[in-house]
PDB file of C-alpha atoms in Angstrom:
ATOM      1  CA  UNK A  14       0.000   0.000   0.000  1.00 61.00           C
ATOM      2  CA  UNK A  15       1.424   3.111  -1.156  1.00 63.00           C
ATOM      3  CA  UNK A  16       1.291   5.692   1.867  1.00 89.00           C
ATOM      4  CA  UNK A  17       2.068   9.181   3.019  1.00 93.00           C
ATOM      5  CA  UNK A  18       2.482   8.995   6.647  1.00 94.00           C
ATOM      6  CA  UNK A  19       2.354  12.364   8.818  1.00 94.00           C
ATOM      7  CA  UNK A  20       2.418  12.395  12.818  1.00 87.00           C
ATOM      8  CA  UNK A  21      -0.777  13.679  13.761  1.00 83.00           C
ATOM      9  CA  UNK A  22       0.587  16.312  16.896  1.00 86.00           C
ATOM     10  CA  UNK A  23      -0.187  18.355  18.088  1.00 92.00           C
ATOM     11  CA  UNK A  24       3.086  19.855  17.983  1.00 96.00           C
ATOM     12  CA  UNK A  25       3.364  22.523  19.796  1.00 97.00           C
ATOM     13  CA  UNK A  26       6.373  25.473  19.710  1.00 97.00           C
ATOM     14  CA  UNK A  27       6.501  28.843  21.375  1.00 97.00           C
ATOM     15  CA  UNK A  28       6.139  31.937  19.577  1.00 97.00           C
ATOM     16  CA  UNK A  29       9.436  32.814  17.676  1.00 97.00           C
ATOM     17  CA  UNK A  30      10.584  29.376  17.637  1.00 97.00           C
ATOM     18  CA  UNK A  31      11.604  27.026  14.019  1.00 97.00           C
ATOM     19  CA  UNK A  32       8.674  24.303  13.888  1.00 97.00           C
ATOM     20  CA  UNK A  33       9.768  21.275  12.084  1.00 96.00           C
ATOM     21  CA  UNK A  34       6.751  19.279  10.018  1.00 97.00           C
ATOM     22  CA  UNK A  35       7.954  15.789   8.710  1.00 96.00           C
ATOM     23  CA  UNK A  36       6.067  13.252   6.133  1.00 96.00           C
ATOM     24  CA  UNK A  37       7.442   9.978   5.173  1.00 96.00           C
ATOM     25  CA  UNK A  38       6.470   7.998   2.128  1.00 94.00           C
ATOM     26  CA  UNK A  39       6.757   4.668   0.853  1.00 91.00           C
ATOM     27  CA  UNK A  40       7.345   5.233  -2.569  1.00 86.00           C
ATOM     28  CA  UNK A  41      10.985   5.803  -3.776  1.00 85.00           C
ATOM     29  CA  UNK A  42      10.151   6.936  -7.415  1.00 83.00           C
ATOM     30  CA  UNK A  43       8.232   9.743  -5.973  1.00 85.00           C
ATOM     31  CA  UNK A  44       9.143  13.242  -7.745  1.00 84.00           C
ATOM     32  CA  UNK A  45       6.713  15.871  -6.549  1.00 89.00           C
ATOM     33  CA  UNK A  46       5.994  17.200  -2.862  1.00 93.00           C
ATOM     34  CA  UNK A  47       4.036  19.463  -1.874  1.00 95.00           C
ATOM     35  CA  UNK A  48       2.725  21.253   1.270  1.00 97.00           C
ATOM     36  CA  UNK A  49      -0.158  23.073   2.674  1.00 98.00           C
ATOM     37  CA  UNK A  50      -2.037  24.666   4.872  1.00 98.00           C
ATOM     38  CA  UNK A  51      -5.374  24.551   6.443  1.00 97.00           C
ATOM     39  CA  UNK A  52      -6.943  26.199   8.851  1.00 97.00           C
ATOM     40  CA  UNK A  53     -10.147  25.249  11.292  1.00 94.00           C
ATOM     41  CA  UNK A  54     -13.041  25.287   8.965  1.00 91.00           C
ATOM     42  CA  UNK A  55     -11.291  26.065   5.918  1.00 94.00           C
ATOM     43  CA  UNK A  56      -9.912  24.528   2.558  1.00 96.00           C
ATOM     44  CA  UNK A  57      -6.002  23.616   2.167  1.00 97.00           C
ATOM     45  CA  UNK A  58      -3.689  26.221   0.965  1.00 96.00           C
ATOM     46  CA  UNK A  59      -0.711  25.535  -1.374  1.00 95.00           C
ATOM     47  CA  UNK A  60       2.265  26.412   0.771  1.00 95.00           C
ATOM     48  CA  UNK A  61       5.503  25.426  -1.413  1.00 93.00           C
ATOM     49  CA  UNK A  62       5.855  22.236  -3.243  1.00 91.00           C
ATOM     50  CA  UNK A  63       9.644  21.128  -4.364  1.00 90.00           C
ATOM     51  CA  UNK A  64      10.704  18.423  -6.563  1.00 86.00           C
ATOM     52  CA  UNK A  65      13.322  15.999  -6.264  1.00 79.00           C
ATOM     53  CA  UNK A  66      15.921  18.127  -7.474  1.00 74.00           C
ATOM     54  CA  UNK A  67      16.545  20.256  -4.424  1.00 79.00           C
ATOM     55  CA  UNK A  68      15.166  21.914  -1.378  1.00 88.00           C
ATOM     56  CA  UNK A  69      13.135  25.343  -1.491  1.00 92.00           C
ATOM     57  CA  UNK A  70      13.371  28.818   0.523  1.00 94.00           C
ATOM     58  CA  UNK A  71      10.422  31.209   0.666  1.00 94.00           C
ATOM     59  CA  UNK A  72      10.362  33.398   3.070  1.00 96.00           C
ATOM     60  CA  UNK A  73      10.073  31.685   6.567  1.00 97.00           C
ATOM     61  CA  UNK A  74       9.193  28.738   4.967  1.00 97.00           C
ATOM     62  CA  UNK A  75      11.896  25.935   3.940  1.00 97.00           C
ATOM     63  CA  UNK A  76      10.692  22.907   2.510  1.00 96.00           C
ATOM     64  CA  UNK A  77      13.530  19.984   2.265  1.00 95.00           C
ATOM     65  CA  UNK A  78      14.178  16.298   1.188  1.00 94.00           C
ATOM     66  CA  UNK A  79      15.643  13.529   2.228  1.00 93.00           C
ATOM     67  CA  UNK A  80      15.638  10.797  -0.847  1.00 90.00           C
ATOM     68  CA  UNK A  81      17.421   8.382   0.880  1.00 91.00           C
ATOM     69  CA  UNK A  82      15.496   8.149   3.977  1.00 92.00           C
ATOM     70  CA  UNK A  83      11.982   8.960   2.369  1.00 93.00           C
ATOM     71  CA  UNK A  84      10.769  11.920   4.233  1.00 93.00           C
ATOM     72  CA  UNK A  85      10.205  15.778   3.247  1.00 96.00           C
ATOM     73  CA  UNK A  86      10.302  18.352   5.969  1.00 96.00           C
ATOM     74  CA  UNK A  87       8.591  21.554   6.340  1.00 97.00           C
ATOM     75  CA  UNK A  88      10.357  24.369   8.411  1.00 97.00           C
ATOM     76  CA  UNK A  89       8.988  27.406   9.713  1.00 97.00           C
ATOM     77  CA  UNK A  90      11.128  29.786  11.170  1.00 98.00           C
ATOM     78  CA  UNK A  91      10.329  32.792  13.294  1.00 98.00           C
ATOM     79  CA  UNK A  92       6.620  30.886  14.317  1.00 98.00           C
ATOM     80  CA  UNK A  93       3.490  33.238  14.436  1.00 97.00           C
ATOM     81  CA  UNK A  94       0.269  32.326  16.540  1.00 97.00           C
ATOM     82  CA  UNK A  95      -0.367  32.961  13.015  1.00 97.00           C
ATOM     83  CA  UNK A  96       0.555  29.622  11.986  1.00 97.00           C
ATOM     84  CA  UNK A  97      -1.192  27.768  13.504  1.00 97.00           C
ATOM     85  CA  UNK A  98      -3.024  25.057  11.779  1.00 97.00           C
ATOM     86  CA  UNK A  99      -2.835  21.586  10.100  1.00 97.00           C
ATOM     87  CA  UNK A 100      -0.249  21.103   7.983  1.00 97.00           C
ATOM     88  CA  UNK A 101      -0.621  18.426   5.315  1.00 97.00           C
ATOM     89  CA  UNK A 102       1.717  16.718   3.112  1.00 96.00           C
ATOM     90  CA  UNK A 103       1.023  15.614  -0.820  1.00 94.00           C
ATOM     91  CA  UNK A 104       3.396  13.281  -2.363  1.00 91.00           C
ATOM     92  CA  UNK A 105       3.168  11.692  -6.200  1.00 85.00           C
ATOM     93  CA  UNK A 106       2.906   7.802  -5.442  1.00 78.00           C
ATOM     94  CA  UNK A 107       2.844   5.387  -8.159  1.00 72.00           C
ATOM     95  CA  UNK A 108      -0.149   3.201  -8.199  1.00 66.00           C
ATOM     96  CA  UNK A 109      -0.323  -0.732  -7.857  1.00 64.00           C
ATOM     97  CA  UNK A 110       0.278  -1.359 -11.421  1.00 62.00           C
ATOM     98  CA  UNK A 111       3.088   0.937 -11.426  1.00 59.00           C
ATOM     99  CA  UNK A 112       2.393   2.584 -14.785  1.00 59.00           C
ATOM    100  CA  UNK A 113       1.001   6.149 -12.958  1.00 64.00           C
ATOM    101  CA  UNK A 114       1.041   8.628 -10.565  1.00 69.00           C
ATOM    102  CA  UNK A 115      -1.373   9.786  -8.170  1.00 78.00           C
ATOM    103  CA  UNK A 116      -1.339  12.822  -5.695  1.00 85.00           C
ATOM    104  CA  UNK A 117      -1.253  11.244  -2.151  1.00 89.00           C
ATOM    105  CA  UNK A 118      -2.492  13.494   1.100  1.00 93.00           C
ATOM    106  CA  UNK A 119      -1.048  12.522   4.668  1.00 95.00           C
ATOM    107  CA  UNK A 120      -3.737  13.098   7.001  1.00 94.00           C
ATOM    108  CA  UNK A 121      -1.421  16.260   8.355  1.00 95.00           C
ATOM    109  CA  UNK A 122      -0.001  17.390  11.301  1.00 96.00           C
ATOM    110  CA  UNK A 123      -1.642  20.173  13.917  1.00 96.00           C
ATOM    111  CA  UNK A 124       0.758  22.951  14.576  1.00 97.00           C
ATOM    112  CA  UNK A 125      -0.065  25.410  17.776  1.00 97.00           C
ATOM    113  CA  UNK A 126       1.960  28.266  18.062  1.00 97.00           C
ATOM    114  CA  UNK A 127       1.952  29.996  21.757  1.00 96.00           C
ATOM    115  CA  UNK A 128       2.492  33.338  22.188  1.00 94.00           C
TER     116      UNK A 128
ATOM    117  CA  UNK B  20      -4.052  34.084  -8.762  1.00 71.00           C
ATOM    118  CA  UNK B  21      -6.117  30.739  -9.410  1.00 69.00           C
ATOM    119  CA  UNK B  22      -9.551  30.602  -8.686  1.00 91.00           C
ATOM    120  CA  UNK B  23     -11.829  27.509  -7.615  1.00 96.00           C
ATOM    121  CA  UNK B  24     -14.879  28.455  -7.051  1.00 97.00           C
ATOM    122  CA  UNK B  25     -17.754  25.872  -5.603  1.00 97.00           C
ATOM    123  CA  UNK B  26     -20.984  26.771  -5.923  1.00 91.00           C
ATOM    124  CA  UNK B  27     -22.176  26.539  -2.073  1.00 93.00           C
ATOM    125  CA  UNK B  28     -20.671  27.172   1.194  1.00 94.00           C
ATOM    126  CA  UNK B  29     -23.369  24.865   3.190  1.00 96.00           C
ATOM    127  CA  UNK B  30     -25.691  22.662   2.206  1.00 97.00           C
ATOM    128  CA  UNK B  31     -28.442  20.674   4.038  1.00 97.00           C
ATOM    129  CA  UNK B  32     -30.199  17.850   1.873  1.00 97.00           C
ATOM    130  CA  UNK B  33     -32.340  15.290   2.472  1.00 97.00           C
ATOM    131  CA  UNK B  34     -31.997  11.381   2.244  1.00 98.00           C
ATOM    132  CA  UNK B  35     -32.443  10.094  -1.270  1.00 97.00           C
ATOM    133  CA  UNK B  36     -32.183  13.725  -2.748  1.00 97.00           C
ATOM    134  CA  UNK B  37     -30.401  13.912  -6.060  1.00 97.00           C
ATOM    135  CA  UNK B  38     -27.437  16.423  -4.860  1.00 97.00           C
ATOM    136  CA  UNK B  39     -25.550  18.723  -7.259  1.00 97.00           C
ATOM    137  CA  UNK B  40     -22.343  20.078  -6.299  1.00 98.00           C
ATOM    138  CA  UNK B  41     -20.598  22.377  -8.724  1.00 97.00           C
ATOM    139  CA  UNK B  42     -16.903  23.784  -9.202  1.00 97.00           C
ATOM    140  CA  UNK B  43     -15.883  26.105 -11.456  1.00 97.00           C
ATOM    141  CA  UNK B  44     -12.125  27.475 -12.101  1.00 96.00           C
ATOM    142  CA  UNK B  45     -10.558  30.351 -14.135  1.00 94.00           C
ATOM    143  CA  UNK B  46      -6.924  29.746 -14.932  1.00 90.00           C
ATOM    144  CA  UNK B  47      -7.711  26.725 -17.934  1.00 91.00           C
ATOM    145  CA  UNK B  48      -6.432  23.959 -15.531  1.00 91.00           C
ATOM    146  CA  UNK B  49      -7.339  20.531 -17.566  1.00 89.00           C
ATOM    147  CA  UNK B  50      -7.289  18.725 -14.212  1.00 90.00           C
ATOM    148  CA  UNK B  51      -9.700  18.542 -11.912  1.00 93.00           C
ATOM    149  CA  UNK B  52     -10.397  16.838  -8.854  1.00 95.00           C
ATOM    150  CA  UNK B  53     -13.177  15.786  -6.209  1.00 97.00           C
ATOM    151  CA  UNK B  54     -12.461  14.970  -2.844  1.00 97.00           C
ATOM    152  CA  UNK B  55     -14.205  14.453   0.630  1.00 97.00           C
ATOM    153  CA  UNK B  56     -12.260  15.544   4.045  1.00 97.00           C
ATOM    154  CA  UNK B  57     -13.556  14.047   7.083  1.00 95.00           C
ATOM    155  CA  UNK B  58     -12.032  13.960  11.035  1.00 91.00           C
ATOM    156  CA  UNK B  59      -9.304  11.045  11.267  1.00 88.00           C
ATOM    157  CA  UNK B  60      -9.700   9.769   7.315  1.00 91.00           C
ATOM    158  CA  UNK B  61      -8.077  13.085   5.917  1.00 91.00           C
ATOM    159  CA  UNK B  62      -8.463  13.590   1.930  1.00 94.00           C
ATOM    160  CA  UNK B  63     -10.097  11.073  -0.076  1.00 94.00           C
ATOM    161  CA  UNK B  64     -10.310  11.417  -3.700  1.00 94.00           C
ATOM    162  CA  UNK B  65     -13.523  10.736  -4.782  1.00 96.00           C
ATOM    163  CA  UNK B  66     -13.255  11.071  -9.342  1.00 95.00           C
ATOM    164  CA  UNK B  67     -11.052  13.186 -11.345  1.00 92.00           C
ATOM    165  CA  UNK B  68     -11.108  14.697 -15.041  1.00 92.00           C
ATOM    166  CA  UNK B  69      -8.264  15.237 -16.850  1.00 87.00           C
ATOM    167  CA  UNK B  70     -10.015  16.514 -20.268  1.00 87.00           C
ATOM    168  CA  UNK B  71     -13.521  17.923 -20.884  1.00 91.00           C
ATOM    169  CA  UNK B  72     -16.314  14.793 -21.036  1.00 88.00           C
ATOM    170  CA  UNK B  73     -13.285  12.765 -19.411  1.00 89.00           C
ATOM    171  CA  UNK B  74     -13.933  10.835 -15.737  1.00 92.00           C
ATOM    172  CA  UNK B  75     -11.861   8.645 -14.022  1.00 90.00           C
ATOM    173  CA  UNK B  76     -12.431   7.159 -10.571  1.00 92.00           C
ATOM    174  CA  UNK B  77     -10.905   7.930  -7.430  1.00 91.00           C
ATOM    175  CA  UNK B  78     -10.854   5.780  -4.269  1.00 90.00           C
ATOM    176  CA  UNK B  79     -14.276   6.282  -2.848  1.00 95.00           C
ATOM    177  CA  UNK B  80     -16.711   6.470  -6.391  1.00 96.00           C
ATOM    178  CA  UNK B  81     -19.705   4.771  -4.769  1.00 96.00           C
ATOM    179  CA  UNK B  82     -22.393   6.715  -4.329  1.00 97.00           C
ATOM    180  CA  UNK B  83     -21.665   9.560  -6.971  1.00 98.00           C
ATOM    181  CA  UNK B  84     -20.794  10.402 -10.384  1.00 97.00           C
ATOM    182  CA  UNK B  85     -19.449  13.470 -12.206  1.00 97.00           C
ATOM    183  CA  UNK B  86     -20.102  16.011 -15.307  1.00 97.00           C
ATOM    184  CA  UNK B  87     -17.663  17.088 -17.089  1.00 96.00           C
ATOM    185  CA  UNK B  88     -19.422  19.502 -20.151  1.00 95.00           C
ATOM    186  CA  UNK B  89     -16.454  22.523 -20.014  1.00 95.00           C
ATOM    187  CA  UNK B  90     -13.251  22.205 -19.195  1.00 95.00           C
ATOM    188  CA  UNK B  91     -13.873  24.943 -16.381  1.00 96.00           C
ATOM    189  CA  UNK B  92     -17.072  23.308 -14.973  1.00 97.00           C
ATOM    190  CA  UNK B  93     -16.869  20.069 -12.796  1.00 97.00           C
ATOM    191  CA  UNK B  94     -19.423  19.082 -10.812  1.00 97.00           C
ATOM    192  CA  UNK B  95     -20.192  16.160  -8.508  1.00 98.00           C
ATOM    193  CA  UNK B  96     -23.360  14.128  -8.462  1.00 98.00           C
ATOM    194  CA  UNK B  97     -24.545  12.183  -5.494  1.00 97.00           C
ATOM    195  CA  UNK B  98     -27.143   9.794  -6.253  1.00 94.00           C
ATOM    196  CA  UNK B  99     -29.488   9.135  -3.908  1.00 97.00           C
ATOM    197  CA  UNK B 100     -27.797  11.111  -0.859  1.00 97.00           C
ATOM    198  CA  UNK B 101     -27.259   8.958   2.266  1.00 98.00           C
ATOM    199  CA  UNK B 102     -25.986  10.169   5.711  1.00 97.00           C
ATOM    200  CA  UNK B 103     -23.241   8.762   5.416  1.00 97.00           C
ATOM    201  CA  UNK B 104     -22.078  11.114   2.730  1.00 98.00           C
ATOM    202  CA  UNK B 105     -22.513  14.106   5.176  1.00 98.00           C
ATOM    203  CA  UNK B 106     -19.013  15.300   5.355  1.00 97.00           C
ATOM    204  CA  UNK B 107     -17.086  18.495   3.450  1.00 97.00           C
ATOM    205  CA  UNK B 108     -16.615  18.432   0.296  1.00 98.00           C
ATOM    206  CA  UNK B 109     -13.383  20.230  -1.964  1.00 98.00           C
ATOM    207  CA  UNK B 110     -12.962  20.845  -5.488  1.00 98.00           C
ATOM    208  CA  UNK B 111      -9.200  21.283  -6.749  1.00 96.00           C
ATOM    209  CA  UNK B 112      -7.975  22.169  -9.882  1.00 94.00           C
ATOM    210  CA  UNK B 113      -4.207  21.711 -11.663  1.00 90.00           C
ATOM    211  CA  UNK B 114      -2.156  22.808 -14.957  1.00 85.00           C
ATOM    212  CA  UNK B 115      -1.850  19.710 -17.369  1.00 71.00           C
ATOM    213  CA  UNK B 116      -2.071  16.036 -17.476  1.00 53.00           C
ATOM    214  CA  UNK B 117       0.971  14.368 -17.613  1.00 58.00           C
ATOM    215  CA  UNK B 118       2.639  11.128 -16.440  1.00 52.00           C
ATOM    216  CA  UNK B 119      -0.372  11.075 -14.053  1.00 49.00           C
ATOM    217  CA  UNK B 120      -3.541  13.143 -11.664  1.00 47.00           C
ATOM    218  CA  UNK B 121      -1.483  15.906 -11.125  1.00 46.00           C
ATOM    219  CA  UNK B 122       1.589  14.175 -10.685  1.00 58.00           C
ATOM    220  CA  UNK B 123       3.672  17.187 -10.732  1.00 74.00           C
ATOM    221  CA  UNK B 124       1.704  20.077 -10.660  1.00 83.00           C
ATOM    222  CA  UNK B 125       0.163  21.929  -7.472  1.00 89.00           C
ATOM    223  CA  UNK B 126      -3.563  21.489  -6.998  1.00 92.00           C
ATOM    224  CA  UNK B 127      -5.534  24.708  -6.232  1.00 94.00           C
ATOM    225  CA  UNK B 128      -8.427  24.374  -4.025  1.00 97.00           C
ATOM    226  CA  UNK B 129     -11.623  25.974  -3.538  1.00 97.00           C
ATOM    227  CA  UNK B 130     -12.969  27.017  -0.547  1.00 96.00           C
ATOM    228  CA  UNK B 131     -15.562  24.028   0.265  1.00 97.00           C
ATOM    229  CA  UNK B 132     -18.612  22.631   0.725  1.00 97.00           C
ATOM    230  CA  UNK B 133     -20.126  21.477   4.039  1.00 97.00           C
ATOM    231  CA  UNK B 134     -22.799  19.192   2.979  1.00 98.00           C
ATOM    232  CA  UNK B 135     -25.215  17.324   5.774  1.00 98.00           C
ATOM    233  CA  UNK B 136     -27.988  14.881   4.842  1.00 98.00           C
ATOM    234  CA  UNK B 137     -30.364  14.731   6.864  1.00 97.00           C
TER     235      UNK B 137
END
């Protein structure tokens, strides 16, 4: 079973710290990650997304991968009360027969920020 | 900026209605995509359509159906609605088709549905 595996938190950071957001996935050929947000009551929100050439930098946001070991990491630096939400992780997994790809949501990760 | 637009914010049906659920998007995407979100199961794609008058199933078709007329227009059919399909519902939208759904292009979603059968 192809997966996208997220911890569920709540993690919780104080105000002005670096929260780090992992997902793991099971499938090696994956290419494209992406990450968003979503708020209480609202839709998800296309954060960043990076392929599997190389990590991304936007603003307080880094999003990073680790090929080898299967996971992709979100960073937030400098963490807002603003931020706080549930983050969710979308990775391209291959389907059973192997012959396409599919955009796979983890179930995502609650973030609360504390002033 | 790209737009998804779903027709309703909140919804309350009956059981055994006919329910219509429509989506519409401005930026040409030729993807687009039908999901349900409920506590503890997360996203569950529900059908797709990669090209005007084209369907495919997602993980969870029973129950519904899709129209696909104009490639900005998607909308989601349920049945004969049941109470179990009380849950919210999201429309997303992404550039081109190519070695799969979206496989490596950002989906775009809009801002919900909350549908409850009663």
């Amino acid at each position: 079973q192809k997966e996208v595996e997220q911890n569920s938190g709540p993690l919780s950071v104080p105000e002005g710290a670096i929260a780090s957001l992992n997902c793991t996935y099971s499938d090696r050929g994956s290419q494209s990650f992406f990450w968003y947000r979503q708020y209480s009551g609202k839709s998800p929100e296309l954060i960043m997304f990076i392929y599997s050439n190389g990590d991304k930098e936007d603003g307080r946001f880094t999003a990073q991968l680790n090929k080898a070991s299967q996971y992709v990491s979100l960073l937030i630096r400098d963490s807002q009360p603003s931020d706080s939400a549930t983050y969710l992780c979308a990775v391209t997994l291959r389907n059973s027969g192997g012959s396409n790809y599919k955009l796979t949501f983890g179930k995502g990760t609650l973030l609360t920020v504390n002033p | 900026d790209v737009k998804v637009t779903q027709s309703s914010r909140y919804l309350v049906k009956r059981t055994g209605e006919k329910v219509f659920l429509e989506c519409v998007q401005d930026m040409d995407h030729e993807n687009m995509f039908w999901y349900r979100q409920d506590p503890g199961l997360g996203l569950r794609l529900i059908y797709f359509s990669y090209d005007v008058k084209m369907k495919e199933k997602g993980d969870i078709p029973e129950g519904y159906s899709v129209s696909r007329e104009k490639k900005e227009r998607f909308s989601l059919i349920l049945e004969s609605a049941s109470t179990n399909q009380t849950s919210m519902y999201l429309c997303a939208s992404s550039l081109y088709y190519s070695a799969g759904v979206g496989s490596n292009q950002p989906q775009h979603f809009g801002d919900g549905t909350r549908l409850s059968i009663l």
